[in-house]
XYZ file of N, CA, C and O in Angstrom:
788
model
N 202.723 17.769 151.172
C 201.780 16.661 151.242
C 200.556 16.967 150.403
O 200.048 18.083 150.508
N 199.988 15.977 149.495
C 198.782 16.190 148.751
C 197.613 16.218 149.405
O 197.244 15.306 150.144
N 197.009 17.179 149.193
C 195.624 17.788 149.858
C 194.441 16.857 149.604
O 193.274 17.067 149.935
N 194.973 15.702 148.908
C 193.774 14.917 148.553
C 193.426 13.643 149.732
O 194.154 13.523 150.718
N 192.287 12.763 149.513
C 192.243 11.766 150.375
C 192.894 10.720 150.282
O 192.971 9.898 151.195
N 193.631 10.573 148.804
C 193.798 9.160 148.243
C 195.119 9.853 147.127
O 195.015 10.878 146.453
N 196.269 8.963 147.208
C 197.326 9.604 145.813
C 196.324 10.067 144.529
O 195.331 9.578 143.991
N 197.250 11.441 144.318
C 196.655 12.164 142.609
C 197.095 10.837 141.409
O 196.683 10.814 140.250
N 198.080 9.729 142.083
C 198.339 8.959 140.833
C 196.852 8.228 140.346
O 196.442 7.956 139.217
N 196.184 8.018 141.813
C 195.170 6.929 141.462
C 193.912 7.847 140.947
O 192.839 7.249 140.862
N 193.927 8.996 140.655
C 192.650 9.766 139.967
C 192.571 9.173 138.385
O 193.447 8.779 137.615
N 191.156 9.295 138.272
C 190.941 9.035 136.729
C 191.440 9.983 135.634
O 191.284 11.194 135.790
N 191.851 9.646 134.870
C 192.301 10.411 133.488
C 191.915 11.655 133.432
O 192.727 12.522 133.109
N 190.141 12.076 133.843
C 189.186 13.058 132.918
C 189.629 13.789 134.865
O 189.467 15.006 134.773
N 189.907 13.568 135.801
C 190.020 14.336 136.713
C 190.996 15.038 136.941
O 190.948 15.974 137.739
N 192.518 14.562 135.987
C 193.643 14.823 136.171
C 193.902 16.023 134.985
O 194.807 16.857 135.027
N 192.470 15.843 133.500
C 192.557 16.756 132.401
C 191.791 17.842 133.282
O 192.182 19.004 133.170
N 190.930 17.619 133.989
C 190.005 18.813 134.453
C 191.110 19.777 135.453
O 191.119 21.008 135.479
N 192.061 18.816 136.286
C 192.690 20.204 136.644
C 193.526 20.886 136.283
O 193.909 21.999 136.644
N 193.973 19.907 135.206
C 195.020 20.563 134.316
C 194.322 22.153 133.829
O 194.571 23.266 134.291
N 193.527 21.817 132.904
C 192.434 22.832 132.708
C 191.984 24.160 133.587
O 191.515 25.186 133.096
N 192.253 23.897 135.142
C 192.039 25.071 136.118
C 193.260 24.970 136.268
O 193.447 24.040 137.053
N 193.813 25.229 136.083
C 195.388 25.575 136.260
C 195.867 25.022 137.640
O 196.598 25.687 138.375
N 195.452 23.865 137.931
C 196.014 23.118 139.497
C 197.110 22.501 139.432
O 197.206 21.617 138.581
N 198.130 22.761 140.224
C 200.159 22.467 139.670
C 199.985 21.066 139.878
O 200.365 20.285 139.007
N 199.407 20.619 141.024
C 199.387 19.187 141.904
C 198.976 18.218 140.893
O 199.419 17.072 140.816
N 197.884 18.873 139.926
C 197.253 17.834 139.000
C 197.871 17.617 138.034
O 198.195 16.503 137.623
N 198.251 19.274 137.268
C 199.424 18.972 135.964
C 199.785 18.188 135.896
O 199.326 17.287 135.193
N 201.071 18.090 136.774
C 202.172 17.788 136.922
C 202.093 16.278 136.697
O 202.920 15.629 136.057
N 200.673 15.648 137.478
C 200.434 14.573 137.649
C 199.635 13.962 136.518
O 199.760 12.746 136.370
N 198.674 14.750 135.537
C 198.700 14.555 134.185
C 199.899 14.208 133.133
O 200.188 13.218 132.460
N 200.516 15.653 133.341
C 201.933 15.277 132.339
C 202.642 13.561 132.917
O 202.537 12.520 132.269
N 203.201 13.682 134.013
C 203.886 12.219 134.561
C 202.905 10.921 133.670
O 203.375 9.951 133.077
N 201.615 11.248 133.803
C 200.846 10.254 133.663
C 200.867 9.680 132.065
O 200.739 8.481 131.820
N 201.020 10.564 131.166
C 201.030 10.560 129.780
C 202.087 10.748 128.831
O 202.160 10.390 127.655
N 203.180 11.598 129.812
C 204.549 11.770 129.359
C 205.502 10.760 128.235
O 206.133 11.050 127.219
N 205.296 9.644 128.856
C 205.772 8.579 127.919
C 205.171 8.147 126.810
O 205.999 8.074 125.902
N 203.999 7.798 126.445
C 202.944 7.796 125.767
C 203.367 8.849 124.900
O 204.184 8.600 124.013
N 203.060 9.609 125.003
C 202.948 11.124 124.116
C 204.493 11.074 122.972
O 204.695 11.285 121.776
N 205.251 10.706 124.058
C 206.792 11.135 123.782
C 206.860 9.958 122.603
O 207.441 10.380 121.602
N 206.415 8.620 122.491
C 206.404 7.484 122.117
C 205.693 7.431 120.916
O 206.020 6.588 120.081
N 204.289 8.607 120.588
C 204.115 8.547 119.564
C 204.612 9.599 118.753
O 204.265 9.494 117.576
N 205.648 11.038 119.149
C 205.929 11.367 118.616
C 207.318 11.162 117.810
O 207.729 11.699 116.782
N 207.897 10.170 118.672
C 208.711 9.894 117.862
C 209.153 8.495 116.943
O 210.156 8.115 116.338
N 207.670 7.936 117.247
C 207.759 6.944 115.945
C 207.456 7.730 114.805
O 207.907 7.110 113.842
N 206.888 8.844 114.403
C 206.188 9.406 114.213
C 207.659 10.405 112.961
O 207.858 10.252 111.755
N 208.243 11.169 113.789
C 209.806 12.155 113.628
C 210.474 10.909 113.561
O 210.782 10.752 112.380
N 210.758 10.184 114.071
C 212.220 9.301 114.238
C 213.356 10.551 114.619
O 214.503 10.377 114.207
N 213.083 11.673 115.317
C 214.020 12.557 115.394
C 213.816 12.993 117.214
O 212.973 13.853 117.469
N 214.436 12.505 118.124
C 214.341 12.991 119.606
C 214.000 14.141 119.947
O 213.027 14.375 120.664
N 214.725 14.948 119.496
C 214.629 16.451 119.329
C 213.290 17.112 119.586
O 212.729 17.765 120.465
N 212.978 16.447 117.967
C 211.846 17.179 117.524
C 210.439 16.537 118.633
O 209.375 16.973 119.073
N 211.211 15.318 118.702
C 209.506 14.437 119.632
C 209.790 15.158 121.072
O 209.026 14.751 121.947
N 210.594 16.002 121.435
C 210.508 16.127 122.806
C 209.455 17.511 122.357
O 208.343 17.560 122.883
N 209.789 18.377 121.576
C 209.266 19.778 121.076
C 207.916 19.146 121.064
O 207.176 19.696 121.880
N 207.399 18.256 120.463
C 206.127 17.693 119.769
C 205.216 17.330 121.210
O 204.025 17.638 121.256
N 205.738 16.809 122.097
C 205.236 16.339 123.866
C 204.653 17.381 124.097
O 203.483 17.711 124.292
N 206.331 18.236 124.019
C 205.574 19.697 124.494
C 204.518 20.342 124.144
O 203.629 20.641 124.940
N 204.508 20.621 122.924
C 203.331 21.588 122.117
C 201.662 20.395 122.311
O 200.542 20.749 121.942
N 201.933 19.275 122.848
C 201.061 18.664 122.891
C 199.990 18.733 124.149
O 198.779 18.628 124.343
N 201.215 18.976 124.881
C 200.554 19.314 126.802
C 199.981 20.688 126.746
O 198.979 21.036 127.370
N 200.677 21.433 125.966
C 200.040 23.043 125.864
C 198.492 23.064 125.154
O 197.559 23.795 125.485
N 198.501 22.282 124.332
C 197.546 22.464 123.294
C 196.603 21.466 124.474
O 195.903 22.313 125.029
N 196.355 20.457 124.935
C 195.168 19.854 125.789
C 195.070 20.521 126.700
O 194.074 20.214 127.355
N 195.985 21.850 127.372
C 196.516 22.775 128.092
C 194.875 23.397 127.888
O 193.779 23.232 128.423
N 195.336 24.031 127.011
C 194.270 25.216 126.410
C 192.664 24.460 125.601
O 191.599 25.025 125.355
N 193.068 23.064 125.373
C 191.695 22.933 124.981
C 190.998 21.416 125.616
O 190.366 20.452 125.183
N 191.541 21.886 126.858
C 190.558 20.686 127.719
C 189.397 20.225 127.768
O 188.940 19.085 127.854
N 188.431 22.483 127.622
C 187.560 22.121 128.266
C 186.413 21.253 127.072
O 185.328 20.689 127.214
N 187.292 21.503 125.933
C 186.411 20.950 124.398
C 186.391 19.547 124.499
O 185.628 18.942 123.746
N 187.369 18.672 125.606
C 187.044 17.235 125.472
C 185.869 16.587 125.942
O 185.367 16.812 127.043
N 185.222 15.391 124.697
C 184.196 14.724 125.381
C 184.592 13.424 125.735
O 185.473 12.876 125.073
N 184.125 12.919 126.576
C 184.719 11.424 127.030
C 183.931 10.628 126.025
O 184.418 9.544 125.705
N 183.000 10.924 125.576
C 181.787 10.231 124.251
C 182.587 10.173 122.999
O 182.309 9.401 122.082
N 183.390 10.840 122.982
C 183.887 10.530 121.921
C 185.329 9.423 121.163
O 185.685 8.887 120.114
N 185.826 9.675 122.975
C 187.357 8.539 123.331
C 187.461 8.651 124.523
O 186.707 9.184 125.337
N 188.952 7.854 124.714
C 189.586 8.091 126.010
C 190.633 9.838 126.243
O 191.181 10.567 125.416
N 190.520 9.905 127.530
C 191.480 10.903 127.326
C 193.065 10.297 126.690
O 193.803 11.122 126.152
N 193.373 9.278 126.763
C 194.563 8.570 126.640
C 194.365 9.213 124.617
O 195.092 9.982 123.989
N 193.083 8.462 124.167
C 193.546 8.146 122.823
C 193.488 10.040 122.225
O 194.187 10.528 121.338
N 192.780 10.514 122.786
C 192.310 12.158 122.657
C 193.481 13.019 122.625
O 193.606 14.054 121.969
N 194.591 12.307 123.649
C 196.023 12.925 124.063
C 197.068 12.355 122.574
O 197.722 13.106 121.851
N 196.969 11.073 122.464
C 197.829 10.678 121.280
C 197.556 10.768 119.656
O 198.122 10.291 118.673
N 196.446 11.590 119.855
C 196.070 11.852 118.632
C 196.765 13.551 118.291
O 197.399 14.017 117.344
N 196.291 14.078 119.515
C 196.810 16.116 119.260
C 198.183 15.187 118.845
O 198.189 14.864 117.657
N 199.399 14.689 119.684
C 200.507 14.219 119.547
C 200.932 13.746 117.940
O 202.008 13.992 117.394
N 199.869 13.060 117.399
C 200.316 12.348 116.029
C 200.061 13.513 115.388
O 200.974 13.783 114.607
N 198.934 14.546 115.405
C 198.549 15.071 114.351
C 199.677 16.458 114.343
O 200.053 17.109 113.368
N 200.001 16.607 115.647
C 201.611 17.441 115.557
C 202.605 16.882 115.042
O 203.382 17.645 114.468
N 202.908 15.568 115.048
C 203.675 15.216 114.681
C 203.986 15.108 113.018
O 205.024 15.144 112.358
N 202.487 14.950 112.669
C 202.588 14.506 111.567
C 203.143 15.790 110.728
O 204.095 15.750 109.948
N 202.345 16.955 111.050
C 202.417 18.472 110.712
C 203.910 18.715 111.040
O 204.429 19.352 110.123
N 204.797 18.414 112.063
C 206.066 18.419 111.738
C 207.000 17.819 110.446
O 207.645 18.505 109.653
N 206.912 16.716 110.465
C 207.289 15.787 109.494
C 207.182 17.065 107.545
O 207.972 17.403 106.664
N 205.374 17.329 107.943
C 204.979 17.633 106.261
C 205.889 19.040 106.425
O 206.745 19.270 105.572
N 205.722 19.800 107.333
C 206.601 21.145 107.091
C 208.116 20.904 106.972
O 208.866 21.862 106.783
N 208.598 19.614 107.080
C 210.277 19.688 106.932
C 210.572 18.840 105.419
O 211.610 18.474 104.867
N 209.310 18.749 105.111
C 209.585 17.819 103.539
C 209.210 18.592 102.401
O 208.334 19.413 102.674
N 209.646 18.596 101.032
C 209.029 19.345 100.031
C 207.480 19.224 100.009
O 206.790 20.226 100.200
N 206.802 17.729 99.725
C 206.126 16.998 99.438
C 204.881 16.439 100.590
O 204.970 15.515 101.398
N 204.262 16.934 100.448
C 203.108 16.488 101.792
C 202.727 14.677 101.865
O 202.341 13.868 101.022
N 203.037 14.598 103.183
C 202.844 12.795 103.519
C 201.387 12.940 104.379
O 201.080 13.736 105.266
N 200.634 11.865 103.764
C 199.326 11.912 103.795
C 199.045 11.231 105.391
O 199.612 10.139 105.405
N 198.503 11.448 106.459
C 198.358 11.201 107.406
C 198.099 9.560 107.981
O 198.262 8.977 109.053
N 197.496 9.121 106.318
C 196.940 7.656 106.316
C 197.776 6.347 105.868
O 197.519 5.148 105.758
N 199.084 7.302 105.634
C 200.548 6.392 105.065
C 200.958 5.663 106.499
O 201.744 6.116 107.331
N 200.329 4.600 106.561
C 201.194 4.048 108.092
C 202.338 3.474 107.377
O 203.367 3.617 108.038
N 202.497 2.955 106.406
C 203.433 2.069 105.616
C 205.129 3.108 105.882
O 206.225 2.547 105.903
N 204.970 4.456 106.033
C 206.138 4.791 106.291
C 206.345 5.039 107.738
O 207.475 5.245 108.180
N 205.247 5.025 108.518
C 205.616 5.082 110.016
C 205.686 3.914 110.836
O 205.807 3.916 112.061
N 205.587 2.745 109.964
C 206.266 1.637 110.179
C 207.681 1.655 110.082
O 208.449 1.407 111.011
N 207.971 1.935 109.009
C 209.361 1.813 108.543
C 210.525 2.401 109.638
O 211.502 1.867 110.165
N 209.841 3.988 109.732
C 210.219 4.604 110.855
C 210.355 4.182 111.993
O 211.460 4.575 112.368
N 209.718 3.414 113.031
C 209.520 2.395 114.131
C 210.422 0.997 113.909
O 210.608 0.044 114.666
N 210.861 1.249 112.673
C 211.868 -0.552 112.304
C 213.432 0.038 111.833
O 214.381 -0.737 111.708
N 213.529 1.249 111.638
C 214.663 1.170 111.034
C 214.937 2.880 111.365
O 215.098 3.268 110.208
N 215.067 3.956 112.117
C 215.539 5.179 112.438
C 216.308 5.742 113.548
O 216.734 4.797 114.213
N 216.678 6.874 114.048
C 216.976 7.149 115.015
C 216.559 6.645 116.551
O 217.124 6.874 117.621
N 215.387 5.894 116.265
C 214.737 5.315 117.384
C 215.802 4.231 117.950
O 215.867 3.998 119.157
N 216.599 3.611 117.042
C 216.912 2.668 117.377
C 218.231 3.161 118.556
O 218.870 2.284 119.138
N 218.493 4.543 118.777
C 219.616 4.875 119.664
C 218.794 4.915 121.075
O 219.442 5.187 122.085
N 217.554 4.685 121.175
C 217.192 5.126 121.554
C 216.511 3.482 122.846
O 216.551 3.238 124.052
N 216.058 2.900 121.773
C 215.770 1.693 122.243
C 216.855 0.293 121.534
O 216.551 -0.794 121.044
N 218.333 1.043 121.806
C 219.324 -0.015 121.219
C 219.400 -2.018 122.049
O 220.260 -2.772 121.593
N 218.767 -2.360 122.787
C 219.330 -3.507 123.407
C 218.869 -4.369 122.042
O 218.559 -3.907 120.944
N 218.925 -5.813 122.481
C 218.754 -6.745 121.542
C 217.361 -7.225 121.486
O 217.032 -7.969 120.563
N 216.546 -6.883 122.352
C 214.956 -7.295 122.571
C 214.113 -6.008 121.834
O 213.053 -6.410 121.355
N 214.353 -4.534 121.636
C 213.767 -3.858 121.194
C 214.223 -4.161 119.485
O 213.392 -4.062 118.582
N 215.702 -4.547 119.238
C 215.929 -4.683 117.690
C 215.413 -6.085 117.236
O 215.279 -6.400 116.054
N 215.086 -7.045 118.501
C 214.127 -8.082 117.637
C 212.497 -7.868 117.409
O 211.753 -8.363 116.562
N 212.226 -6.924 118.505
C 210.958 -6.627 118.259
C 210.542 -5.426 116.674
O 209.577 -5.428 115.909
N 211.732 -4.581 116.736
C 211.104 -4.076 115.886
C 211.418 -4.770 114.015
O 210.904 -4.376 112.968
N 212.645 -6.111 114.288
C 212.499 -6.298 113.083
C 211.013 -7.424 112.701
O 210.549 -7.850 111.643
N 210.645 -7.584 114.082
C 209.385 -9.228 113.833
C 208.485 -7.618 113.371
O 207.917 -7.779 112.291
N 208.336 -6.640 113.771
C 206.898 -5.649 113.070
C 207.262 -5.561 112.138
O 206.452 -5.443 111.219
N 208.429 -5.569 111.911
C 208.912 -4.991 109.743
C 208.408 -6.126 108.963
O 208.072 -5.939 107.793
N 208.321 -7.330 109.521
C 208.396 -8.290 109.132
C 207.171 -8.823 108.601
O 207.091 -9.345 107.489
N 205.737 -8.617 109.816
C 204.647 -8.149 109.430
C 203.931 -7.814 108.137
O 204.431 -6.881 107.510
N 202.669 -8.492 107.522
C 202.221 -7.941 106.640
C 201.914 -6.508 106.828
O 202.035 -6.038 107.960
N 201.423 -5.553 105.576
C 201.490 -4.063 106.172
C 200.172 -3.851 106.484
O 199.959 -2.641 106.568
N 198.897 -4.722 106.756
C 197.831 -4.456 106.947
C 197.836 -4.988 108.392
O 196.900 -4.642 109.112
N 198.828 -5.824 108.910
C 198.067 -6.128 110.375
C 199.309 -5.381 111.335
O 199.054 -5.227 112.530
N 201.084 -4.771 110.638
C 201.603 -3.923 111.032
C 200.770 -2.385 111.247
O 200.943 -1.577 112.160
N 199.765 -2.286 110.013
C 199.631 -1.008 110.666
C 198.195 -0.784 112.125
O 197.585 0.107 112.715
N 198.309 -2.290 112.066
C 196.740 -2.145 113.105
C 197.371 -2.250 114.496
O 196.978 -1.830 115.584
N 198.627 -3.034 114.091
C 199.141 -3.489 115.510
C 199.938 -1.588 116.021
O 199.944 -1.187 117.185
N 200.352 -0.985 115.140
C 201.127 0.199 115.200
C 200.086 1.161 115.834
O 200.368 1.887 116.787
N 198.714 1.115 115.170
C 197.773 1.694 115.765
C 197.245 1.756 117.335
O 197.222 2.728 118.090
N 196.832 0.397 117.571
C 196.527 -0.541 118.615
C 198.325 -0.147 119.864
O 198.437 0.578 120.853
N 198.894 -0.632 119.468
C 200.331 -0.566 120.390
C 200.737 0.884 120.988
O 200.739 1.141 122.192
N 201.062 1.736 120.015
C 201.767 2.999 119.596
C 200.453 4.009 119.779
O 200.720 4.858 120.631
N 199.534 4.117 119.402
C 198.628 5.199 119.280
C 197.418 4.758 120.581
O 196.635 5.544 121.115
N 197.533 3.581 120.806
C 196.237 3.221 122.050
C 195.312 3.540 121.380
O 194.630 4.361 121.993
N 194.719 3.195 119.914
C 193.566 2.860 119.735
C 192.751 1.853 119.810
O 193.312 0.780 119.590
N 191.752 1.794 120.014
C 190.822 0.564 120.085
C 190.374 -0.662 119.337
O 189.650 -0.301 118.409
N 190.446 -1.316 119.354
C 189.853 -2.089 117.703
C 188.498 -1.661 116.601
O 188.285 -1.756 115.392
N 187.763 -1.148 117.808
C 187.019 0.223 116.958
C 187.211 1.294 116.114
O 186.511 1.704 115.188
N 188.525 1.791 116.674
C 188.555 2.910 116.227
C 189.707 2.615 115.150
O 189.974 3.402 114.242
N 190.386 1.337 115.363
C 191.409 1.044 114.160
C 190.144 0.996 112.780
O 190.071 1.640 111.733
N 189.330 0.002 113.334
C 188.606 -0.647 112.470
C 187.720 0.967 111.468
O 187.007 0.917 110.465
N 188.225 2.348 112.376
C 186.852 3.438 111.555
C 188.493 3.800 110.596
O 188.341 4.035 109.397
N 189.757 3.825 111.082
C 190.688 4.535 110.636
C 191.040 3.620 109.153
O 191.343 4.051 108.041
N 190.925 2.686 109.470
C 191.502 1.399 108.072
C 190.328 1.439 107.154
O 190.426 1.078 105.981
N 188.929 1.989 107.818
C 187.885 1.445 106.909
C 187.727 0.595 106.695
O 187.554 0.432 105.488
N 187.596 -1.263 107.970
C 187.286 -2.224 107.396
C 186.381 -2.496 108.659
O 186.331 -1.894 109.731
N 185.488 -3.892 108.071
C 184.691 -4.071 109.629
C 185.954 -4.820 110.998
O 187.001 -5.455 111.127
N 184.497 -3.919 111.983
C 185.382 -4.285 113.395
C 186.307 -5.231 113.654
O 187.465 -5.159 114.065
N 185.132 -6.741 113.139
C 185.866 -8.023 113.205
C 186.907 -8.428 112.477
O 187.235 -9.587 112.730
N 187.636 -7.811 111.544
C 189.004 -7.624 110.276
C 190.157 -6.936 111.102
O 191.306 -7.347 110.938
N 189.873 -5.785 112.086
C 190.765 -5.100 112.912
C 190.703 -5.988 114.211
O 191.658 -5.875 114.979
N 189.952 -6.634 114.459
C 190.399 -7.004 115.797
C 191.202 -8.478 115.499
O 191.866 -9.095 116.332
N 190.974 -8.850 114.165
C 191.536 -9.960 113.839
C 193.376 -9.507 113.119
O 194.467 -10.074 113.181
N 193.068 -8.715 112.732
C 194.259 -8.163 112.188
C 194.912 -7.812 113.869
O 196.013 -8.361 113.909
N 194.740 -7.395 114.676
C 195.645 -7.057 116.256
C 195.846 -8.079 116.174
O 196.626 -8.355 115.263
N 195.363 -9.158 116.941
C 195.126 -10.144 117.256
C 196.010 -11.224 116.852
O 196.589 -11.947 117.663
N 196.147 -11.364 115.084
C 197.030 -12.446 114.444
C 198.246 -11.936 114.525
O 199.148 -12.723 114.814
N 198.709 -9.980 114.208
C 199.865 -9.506 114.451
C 200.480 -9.709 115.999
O 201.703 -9.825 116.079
N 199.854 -9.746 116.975
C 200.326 -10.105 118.540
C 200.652 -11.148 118.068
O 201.856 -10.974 117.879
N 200.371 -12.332 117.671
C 200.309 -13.687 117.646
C 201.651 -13.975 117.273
O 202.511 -14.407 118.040
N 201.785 -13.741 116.165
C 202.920 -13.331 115.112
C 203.969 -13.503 116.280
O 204.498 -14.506 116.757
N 204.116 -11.634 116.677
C 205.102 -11.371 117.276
C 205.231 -11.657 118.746
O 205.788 -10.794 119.424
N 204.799 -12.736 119.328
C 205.086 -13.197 120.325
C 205.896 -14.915 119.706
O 206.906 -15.347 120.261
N 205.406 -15.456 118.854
C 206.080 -16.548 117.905
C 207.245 -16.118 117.880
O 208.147 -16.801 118.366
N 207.538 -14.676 117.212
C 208.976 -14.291 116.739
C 209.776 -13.732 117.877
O 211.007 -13.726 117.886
N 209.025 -13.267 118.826
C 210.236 -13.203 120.008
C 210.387 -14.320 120.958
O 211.370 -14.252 121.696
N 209.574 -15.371 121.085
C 209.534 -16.519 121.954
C 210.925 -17.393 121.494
O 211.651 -18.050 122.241
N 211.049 -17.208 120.150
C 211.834 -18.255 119.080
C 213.598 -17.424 119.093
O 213.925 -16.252 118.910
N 214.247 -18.412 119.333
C 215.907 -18.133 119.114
C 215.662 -17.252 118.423
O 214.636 -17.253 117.743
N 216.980 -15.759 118.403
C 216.930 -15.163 117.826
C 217.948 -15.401 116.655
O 219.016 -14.790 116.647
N 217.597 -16.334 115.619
C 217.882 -17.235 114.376
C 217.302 -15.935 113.303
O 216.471 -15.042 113.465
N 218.146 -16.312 112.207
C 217.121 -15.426 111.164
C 216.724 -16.688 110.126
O 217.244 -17.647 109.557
N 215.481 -16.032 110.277
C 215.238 -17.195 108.817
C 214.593 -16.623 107.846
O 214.075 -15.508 107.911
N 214.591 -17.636 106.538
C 214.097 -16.599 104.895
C 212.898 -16.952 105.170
O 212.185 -16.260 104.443
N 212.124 -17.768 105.928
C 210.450 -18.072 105.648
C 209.732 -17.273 105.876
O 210.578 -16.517 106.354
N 208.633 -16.604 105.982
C 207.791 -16.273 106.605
C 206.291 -17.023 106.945
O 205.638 -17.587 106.068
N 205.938 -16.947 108.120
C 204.554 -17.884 107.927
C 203.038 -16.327 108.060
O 202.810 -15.375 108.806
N 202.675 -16.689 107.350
C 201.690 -16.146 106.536
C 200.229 -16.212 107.704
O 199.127 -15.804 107.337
């Protein structure tokens, strides 16, 4: 039975990193559960390789493991703080298995990756392969905000510091891409040559 007053599910984020941090099993455990999917989700849009995104989770829980106590809440959420160690492992996987270094700011191929890879064994029904062809489908400026925003849990802030455009361009760019892709999954799944713009 949990020693607490109230379920460890319903603790805040920064209470569940703090005990992670003192080495408390009750909290871990209940950190990892809490972020597990998340984590796993951006590493393997990320790899398009299972494998490697389960390795990538891992080395991700170790690493907020050991550097908890460096998080500021001033600076993000623990959520976006967690999927970032995750991308930036991920990404560092990816460059060490290629000749050629892929620049961190290429969303244009971690789109591609999210529309067309191993993911798809992964999320095979017919609602994940219409969703991910309406994002391919996407211009690549409001795919990569929505990829940001969706996939990474960033903010429209923080899309808006990563794209380098003002706030109101990223929140409009989420915003018209949701739009989009609620049009394209609401609608028979028809293919058509148009696109509306």
């Amino acid at each position: 039975m949990s020693r607490f007053r109230f379920p460890v599910g319903r603790l805040p984020d920064e209470a569940l990193l703090s005990g992670l941090a003192g080495g408390d099993p009750e909290l871990a455990v209940s950190f990892v559960r809490r972020f597990q999917h998340r984590v796993f989700g951006v590493a393997i849009a990320v790899t398009g390789d299972p494998q490697l995104a389960e390795d990538i989770a891992q080395q991700t829980f170790e690493r907020a493991w050991r550097h908890a106590q460096i998080y500021d809440s001033r600076r993000g959420s623990v959520t976006t703080w967690l999927t970032t160690i995750a991308h930036n492992l991920a990404i560092d996987a990816v460059r060490s298995r290629r000749p050629e270094p892929v620049a961190p700011e290429d969303l244009d191929a971690i789109l591609g990756v999210v529309s067309e890879t191993p993911e798809q064994h992964a999320l095979a029904d017919e609602a994940s392969s219409r969703l991910r062809a309406a994002v391919a489908e996407l211009p690549p400026e409001q795919g990569r905000a929505l990829v940001l925003a969706g996939i990474y849990g960033m903010t429209a802030q923080q899309v808006a510091d990563w794209e380098r455009i003002p706030l109101g361009t990223a929140k409009t760019r989420i915003r018209t891409a949701m739009g989009k892709l609620r049009t394209a999954l609401a609608a028979p799944s028809v293919r058509r040559g148009d696109h509306a713009q």
